[in-house]
Short mmCIF file of C-alpha atoms in Angstrom, two decimals:
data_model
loop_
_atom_site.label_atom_id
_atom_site.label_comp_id
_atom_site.label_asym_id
_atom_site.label_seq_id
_atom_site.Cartn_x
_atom_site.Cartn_y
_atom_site.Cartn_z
CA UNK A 1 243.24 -22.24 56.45
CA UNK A 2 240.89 -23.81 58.95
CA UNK A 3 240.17 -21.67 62.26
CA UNK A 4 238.88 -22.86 65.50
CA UNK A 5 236.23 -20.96 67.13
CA UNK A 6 235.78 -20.76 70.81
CA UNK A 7 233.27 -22.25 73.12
CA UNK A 8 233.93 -20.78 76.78
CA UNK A 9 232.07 -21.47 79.70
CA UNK A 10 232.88 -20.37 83.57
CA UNK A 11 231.95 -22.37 86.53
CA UNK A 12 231.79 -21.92 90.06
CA UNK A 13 232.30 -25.13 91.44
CA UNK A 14 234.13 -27.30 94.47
CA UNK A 15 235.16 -23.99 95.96
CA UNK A 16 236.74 -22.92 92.93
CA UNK A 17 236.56 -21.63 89.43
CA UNK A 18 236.35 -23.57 86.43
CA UNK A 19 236.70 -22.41 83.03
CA UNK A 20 235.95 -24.68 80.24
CA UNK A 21 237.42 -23.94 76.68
CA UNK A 22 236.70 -25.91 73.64
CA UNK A 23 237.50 -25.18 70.47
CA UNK A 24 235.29 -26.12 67.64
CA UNK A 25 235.66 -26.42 63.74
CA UNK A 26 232.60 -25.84 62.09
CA UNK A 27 229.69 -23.82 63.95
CA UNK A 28 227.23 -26.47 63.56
CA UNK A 29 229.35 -28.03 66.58
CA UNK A 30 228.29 -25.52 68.97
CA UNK A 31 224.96 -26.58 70.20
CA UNK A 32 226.21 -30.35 71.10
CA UNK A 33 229.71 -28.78 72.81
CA UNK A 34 227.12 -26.28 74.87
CA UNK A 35 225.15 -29.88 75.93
CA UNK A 36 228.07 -31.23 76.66
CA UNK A 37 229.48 -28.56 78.92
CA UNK A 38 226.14 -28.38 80.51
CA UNK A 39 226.79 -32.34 81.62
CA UNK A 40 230.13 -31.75 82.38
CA UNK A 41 229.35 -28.95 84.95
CA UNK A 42 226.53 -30.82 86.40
CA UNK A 43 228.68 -33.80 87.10
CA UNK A 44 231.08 -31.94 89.24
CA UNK A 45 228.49 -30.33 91.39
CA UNK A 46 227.38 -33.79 91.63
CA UNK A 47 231.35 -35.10 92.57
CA UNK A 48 230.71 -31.32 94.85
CA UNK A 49 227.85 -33.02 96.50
CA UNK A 50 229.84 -35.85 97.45
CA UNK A 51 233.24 -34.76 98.48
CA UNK A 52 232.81 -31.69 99.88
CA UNK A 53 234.43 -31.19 103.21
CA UNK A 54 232.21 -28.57 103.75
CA UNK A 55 229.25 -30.04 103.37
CA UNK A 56 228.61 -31.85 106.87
CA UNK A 57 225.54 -34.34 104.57
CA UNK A 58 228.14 -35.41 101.92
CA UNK A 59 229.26 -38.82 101.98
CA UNK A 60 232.75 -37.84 102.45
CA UNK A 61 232.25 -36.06 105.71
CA UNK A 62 229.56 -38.81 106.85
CA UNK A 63 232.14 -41.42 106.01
CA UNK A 64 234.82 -39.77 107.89
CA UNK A 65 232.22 -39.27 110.79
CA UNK A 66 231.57 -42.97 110.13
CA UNK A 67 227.69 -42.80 110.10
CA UNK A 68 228.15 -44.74 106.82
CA UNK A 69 230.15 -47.88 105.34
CA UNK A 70 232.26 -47.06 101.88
CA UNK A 71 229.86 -49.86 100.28
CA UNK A 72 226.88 -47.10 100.98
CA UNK A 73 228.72 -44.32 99.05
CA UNK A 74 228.74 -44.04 95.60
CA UNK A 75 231.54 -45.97 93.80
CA UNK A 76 233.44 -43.04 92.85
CA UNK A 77 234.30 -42.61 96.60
CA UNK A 78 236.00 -45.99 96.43
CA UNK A 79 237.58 -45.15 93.39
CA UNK A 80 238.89 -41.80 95.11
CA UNK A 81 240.34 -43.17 98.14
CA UNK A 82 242.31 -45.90 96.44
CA UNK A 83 243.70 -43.25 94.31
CA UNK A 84 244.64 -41.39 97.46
CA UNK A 85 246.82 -44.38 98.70
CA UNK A 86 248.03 -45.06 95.56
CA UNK A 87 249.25 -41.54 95.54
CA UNK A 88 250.27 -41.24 98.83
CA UNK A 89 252.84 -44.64 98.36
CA UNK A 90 254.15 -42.38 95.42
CA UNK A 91 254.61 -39.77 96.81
CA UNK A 92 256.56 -41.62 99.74
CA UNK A 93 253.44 -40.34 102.05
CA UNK A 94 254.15 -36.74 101.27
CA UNK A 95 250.55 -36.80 99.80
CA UNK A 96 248.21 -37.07 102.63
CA UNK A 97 244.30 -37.99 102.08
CA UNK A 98 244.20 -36.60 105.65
CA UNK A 99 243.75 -32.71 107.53
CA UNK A 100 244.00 -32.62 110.86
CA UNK A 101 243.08 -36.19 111.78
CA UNK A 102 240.11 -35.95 109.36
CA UNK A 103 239.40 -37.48 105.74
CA UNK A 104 240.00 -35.17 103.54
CA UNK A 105 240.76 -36.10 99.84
CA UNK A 106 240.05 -32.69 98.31
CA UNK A 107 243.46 -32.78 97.14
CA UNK A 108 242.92 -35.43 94.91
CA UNK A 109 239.41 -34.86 94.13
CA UNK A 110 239.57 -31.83 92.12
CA UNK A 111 242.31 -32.38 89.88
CA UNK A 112 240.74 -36.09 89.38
CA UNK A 113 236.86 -34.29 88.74
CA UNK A 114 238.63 -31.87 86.21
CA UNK A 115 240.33 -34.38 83.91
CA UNK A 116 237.21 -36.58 84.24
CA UNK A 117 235.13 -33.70 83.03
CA UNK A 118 237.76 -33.63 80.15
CA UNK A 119 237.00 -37.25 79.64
CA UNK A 120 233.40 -36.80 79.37
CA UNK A 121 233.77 -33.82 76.83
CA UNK A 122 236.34 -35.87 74.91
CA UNK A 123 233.30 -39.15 74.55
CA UNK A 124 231.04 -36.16 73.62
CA UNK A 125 233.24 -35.26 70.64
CA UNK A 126 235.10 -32.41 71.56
CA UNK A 127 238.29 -33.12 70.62
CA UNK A 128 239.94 -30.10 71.27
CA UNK A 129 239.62 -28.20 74.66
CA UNK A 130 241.28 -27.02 77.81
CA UNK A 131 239.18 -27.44 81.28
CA UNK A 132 241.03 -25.20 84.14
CA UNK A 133 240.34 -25.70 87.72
CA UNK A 134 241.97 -22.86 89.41
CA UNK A 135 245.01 -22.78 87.67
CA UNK A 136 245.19 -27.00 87.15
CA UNK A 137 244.07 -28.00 83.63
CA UNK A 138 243.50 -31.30 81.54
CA UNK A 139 243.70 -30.11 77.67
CA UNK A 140 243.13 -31.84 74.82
CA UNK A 141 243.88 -31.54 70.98
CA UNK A 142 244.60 -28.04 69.80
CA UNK A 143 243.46 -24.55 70.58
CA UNK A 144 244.44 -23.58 66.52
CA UNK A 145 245.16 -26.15 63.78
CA UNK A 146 248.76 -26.94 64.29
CA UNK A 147 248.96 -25.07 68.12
CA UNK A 148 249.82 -26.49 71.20
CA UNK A 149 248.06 -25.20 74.21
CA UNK A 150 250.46 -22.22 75.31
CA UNK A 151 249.88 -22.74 79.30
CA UNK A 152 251.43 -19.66 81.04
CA UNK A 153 252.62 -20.67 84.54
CA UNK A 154 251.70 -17.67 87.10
CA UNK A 155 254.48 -16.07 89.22
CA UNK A 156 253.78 -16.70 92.66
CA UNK A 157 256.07 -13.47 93.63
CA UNK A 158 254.55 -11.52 91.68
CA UNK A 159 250.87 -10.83 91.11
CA UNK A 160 249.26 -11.44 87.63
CA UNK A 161 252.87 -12.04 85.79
CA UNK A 162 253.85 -14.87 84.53
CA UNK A 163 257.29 -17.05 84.49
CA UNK A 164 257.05 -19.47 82.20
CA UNK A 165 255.03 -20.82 79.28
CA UNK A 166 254.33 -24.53 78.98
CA UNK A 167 253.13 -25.80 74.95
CA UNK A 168 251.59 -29.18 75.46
CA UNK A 169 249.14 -30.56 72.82
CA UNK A 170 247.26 -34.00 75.23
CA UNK A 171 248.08 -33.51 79.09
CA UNK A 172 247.87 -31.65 82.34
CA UNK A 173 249.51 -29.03 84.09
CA UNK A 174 249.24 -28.04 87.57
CA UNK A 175 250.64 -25.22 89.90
CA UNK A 176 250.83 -25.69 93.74
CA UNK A 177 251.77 -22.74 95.30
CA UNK A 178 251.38 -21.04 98.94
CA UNK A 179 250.43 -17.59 97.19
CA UNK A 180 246.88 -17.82 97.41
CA UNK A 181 245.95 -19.07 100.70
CA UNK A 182 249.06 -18.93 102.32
CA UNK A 183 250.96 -21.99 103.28
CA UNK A 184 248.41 -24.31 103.30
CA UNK A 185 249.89 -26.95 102.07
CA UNK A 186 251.45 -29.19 105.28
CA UNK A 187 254.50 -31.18 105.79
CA UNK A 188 252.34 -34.72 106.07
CA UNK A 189 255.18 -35.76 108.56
CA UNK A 190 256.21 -32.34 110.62
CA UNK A 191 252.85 -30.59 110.16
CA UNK A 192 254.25 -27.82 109.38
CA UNK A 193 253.60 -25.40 106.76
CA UNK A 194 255.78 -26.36 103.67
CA UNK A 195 257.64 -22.70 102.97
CA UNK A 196 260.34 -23.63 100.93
CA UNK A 197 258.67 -23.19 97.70
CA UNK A 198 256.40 -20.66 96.77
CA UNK A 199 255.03 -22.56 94.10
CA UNK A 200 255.72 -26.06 92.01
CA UNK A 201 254.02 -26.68 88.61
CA UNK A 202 254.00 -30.50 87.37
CA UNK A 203 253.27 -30.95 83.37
CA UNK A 204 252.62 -34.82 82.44
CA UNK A 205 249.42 -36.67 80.92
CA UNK A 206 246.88 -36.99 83.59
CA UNK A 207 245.54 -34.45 85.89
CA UNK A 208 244.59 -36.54 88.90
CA UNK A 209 248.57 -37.01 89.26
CA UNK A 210 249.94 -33.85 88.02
CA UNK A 211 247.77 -31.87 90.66
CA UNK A 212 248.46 -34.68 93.72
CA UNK A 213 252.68 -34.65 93.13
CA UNK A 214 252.10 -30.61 92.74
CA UNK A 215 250.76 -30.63 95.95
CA UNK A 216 253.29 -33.31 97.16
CA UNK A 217 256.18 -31.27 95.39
CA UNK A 218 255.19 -28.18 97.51
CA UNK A 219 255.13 -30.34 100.85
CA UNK A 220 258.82 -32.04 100.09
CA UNK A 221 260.48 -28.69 99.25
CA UNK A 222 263.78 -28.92 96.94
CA UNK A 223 263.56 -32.75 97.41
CA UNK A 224 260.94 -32.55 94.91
CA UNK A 225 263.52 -31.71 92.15
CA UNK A 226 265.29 -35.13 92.77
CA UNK A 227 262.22 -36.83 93.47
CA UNK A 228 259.82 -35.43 89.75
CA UNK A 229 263.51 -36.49 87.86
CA UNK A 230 263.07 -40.04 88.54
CA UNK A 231 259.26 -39.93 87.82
CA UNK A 232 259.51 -40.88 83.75
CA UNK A 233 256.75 -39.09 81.81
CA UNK A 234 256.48 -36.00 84.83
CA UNK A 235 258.37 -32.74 84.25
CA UNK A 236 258.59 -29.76 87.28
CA UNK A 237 259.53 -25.93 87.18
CA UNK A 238 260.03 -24.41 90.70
CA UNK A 239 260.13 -21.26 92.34
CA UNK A 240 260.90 -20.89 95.43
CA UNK A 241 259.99 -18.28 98.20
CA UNK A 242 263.98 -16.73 97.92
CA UNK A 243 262.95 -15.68 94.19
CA UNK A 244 265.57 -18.50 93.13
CA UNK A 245 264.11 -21.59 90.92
CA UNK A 246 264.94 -24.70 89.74
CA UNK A 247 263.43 -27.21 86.84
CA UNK A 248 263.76 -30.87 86.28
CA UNK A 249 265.80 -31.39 82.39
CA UNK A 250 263.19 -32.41 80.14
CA UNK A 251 260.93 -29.41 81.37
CA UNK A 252 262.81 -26.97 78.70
CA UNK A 253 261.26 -29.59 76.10
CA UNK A 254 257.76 -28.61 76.85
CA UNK A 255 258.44 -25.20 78.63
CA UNK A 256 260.33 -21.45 78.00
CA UNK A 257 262.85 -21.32 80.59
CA UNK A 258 263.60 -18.27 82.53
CA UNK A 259 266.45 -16.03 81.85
CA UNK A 260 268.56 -14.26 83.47
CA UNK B 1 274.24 -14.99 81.17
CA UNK B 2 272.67 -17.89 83.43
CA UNK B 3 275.07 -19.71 86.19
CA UNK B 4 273.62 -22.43 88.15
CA UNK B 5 274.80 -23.55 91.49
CA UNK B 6 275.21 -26.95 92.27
CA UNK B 7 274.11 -27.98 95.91
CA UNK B 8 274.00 -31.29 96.94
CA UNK B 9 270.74 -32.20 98.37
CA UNK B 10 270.91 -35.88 98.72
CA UNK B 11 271.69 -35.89 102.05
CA UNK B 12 268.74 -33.53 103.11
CA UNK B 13 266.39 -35.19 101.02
CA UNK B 14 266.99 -38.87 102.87
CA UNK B 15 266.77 -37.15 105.65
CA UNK B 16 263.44 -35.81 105.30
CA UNK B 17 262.24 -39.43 104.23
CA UNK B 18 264.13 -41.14 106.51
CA UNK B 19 262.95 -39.13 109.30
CA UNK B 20 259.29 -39.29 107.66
CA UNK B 21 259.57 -43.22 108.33
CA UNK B 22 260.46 -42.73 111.97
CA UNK B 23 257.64 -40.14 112.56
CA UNK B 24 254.94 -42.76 111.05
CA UNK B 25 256.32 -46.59 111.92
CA UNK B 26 254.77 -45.86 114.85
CA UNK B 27 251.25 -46.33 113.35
CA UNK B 28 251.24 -48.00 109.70
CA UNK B 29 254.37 -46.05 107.71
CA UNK B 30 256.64 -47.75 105.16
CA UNK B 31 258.88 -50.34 106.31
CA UNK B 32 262.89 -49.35 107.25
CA UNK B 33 264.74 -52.27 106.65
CA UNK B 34 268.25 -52.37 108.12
CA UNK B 35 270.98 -54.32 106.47
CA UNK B 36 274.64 -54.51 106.84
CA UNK B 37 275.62 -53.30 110.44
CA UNK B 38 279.40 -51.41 110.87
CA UNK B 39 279.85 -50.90 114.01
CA UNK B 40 282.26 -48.55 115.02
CA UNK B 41 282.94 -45.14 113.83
CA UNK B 42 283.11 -44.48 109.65
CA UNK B 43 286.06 -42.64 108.55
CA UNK B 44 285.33 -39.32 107.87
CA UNK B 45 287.51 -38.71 105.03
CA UNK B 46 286.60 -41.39 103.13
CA UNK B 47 282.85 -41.55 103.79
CA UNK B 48 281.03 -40.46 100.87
CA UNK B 49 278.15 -39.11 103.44
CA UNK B 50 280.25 -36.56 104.22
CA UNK B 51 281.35 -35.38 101.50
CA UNK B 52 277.62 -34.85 100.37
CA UNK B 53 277.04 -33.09 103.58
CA UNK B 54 279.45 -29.94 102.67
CA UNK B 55 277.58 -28.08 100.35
CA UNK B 56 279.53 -26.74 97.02
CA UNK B 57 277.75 -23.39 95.57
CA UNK B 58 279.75 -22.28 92.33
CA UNK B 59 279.70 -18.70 91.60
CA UNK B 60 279.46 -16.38 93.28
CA UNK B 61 276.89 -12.95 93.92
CA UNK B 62 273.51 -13.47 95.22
CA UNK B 63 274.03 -17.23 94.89
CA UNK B 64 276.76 -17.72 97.02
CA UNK B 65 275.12 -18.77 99.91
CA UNK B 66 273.91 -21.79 100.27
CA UNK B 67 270.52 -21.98 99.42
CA UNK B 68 268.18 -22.69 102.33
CA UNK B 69 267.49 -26.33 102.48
CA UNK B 70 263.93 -28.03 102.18
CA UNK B 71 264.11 -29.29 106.13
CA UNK B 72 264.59 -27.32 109.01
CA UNK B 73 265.39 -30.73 111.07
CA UNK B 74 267.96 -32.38 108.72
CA UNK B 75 270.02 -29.19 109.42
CA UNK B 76 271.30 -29.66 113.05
CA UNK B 77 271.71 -33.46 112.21
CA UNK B 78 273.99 -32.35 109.13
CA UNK B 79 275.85 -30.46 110.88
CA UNK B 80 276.66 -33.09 113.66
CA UNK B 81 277.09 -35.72 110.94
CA UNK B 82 280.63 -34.05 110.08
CA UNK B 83 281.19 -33.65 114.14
CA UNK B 84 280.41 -37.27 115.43
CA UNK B 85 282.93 -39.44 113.54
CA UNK B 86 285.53 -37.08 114.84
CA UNK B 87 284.77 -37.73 118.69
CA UNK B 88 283.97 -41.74 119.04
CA UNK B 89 282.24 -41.99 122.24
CA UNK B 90 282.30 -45.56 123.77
CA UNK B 91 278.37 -45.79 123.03
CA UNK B 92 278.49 -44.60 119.31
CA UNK B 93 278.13 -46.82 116.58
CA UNK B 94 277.58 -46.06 112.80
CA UNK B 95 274.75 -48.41 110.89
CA UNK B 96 274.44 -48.45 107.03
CA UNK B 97 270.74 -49.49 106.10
CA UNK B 98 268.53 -49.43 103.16
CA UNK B 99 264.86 -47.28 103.80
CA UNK B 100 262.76 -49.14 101.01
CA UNK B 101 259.79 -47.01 100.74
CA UNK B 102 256.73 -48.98 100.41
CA UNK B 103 255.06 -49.45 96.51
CA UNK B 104 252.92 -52.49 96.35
CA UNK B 105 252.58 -52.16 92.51
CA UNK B 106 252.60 -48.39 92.60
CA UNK B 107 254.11 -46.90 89.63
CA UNK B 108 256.66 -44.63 90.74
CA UNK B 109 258.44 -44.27 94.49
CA UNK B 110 261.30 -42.42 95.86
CA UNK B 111 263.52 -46.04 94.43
CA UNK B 112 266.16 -47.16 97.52
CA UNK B 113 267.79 -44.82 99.17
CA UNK B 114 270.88 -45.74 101.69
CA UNK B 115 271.29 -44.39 104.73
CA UNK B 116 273.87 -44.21 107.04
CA UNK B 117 272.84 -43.79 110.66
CA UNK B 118 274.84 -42.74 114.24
CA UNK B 119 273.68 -44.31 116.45
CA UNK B 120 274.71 -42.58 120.50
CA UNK B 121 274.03 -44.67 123.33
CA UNK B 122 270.95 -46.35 121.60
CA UNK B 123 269.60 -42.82 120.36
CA UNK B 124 269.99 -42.07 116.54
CA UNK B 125 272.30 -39.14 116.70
CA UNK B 126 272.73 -38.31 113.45
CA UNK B 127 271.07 -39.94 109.76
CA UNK B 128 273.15 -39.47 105.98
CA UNK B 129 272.30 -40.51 103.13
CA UNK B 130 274.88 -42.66 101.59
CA UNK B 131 273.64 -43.39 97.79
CA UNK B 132 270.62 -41.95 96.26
CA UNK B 133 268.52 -44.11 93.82
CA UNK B 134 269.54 -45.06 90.67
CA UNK B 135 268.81 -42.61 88.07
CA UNK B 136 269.44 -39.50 89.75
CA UNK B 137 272.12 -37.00 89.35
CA UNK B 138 272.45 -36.30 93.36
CA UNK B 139 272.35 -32.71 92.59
CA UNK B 140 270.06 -30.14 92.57
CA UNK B 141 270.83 -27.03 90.27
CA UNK B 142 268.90 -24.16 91.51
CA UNK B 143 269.06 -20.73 88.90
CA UNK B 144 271.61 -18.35 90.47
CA UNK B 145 269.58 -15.55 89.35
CA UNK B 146 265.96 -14.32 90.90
CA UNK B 147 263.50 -16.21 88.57
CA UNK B 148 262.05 -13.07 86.40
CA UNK B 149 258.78 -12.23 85.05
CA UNK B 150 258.33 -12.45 81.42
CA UNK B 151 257.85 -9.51 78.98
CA UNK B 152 254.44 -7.95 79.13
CA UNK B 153 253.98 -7.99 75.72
CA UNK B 154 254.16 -12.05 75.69
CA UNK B 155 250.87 -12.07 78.56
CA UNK B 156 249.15 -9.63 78.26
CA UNK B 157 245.61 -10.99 78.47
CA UNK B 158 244.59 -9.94 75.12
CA UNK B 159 247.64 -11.71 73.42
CA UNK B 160 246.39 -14.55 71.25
CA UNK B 161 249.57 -16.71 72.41
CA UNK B 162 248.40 -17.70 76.16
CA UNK B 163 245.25 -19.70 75.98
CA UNK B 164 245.51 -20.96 80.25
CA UNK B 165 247.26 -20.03 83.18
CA UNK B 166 248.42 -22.31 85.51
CA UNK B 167 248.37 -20.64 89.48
CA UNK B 168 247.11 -20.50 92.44
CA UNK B 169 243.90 -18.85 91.95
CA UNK B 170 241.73 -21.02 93.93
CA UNK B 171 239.11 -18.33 95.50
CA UNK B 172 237.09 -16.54 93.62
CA UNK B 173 238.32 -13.21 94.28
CA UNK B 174 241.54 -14.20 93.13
CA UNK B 175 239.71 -15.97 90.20
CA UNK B 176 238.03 -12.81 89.20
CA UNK B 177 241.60 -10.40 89.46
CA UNK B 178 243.06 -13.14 87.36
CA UNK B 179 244.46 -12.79 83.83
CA UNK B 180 242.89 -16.26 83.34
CA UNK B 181 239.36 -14.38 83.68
CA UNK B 182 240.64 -11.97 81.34
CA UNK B 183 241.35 -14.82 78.75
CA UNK B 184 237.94 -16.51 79.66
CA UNK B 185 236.05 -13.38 78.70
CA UNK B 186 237.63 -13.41 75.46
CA UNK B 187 236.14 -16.46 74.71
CA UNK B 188 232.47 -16.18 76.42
#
């Protein structure tokens, strides 16, 4: 019976941890997976460079200062920002490229860098891996010959347990939640914290909208659960800051449920 | 044992979009299209908003209550949505419209949702959500028990059957106290 072995890496990067782990067949696979982590990880401190928020020389704080045009960026700003729309029409405009009056699409950004670094470990043969961005994660393949990735979905209420295990095989999961920095997450249209929930996970296929309609989940409160049902190919498990929870249906097809 | 309790949220949820489009057509927000005036005050018996507005938690124990709903706002107008049909004032008049969310090609929007408004001497009073789109079950079933943690054994950090966790730990302090660290130093 064929085994995988591990390849694990750990990166700090875009104000946030990411941990890389791809599983490999055959030994002789390890040196080319290590290059191709090594690529990976330098691309997002180069999607860093230019997004950062914090960073008053990237392009995306230069653009929102508007000392230069979008043509001057690099193209992935473009690509970025249209994604932010896009998201923010399906979201009904509860996902906001915007923080108090500025651009700011570091909600998008991450979870878009993440399964794009997934992308670029997937044309560098690694066909079987799970890159995690602070609890958002893009996996591919199979962490054992006939596994699914078993995801285990954090409870916000309490500390280092978890609630729930997702098994998904190709796709992305992603928990919003107000347990780590507090409610940080706004109501786009009150701008108020959004308190209802204390955290939302979204499973589906792509990480650039599993970790946007997590964060837009979080902003809409319960309406999310009416909302993620009509979203085909999107599934949602809930918890909100009562202790009570809700799910959409299909989630116990790729989930354990709670019970009582 | 699980019991769920059944709260209708429709009406809340248009509300929080149909007050998002009032807070943002100001500047560039999603269209409101109105169609289908009624003037004059809606029956209450027989108005389906306000049937939606009464919420109806089964069970009983710690879910009894009504859950807390997602918007602080929509509850006052709620509330006043089962008052104002009662007490026609000479300036009232009820409005049935359609919010159509704007998509341009997106892949997936809230769908139509209809909304009934009260309108009070040409200040909307009160805002229900008649219809909900299409595919939805107008109901929200929230777990009438306390969502528990699972059995230790199941994640501990050195089980072989959790590969990820999916949380909040953005900082790296919270990164470091995480059981996903503990997994990722399995595997270093």
């Amino acid at each position: 019976m064929p085994v995988f072995w591990p390849v694990g890496h750990v990166e700090h990067v875009m104000g946030t941890v990411v941990s890389f782990d791809l599983r490999i067949a055959d030994e002789s696979q390890r040196p080319a997976m290590r290059a191709a982590i090594t690529s990976a990880v330098s691309w997002l401190h180069r999607v860093d460079g230019v997004f950062s928020t914090y960073r008053a020389d990237s392009q995306i704080s230069r653009l929102g200062r508007g000392e230069v045009r979008l043509a001057d960026c690099d193209p992935d700003v473009a690509e970025v920002l249209e994604l932010c729309a896009t998201v923010g029409r399906e979201t009904g405009g509860f996902f906001s490229s915007t923080y108090a009056g500025r651009l700011d699409p570091t909600g998008l950004v991450k979870g878009w860098a993440i399964q794009r670094a997934s992308e670029l470990l997937h044309a560098a043969g690694s066909s079987n891996h799970c890159v995690n961005g602070g609890g958002d994660m893009q996996v591919v393949g199979e962490p054992q010959p006939g596994d699914a990735w078993q995801v285990g979905i954090a409870h916000p209420l309490h500390r280092n347990e978890l609630a729930s295990v997702v098994s998904i095989r190709d796709g992305a999961v992603a928990t919003s939640g107000t347990a780590e920095r507090g409610a940080h997450v706004l109501d786009p249209f009150t701008g108020r914290p959004a308190e209802t929930l204390a955290s939302v996970t979204v499973v589906g296929s792509e990480l650039t909208r599993v970790d946007a309609y997590a964060t837009a989940a979080l902003a809409m409160g319960d309406a999310a659960a009416s909302w993620l049902e009509s979203c085909p190919g999107y599934e949602a498990f809930a918890i909100r800051a009562d202790g009570f929870g809700w799910w959409t249906t299909g989630y116990p097809r790729v989930a354990t449920v709670p019970e009582s | 044992m699980r019991r769920f309790v059944t709260v209708f949220v429709a009406t809340v949820a248009g509300l929080v979009i149909l007050l998002s489009f009032k807070t943002t057509t100001s500047k560039s927000g999603p269209p409101v299209a109105l169609s289908g005036t009624t003037p004059g005050s809606p029956d209450p018996a027989s108005s389906p908003s306000a049937t939606a507005a009464q919420s109806t938690p089964a069970g009983n124990g710690p879910a009894s209550a009504p859950p807390s709903t997602s918007s602080a706002s929509a509850a006052p107008s709620t509330s006043s949505a089962k008052a104002a049909p009662s007490k026609p004032a000479s300036g009232t008049k009820t409005v049935t419209g359609t919010a159509v969310p704007a998509s341009e090609g997106g892949r997936r929007q809230f769908g139509i949702v209809t909304v009934q408004l009260t309108v009070t001497n040409g200040t909307i009073t009160t805002a229900t959500v008649v219809s909900w789109p299409h595919n939805d079950q107008h109901s929200l079933q929230i777990s009438s028990f306390a969502i528990p943690v699972l059995n230790s054994e199941v994640v501990a950090a050195q089980s072989a059957q959790i590969d990820a966790v999916s949380g909040a730990t953005i900082t790296s302090d919270a990164y470091a106290q995480s059981l996903q660290a503990a997994l990722d130093k399995l595997k270093a």
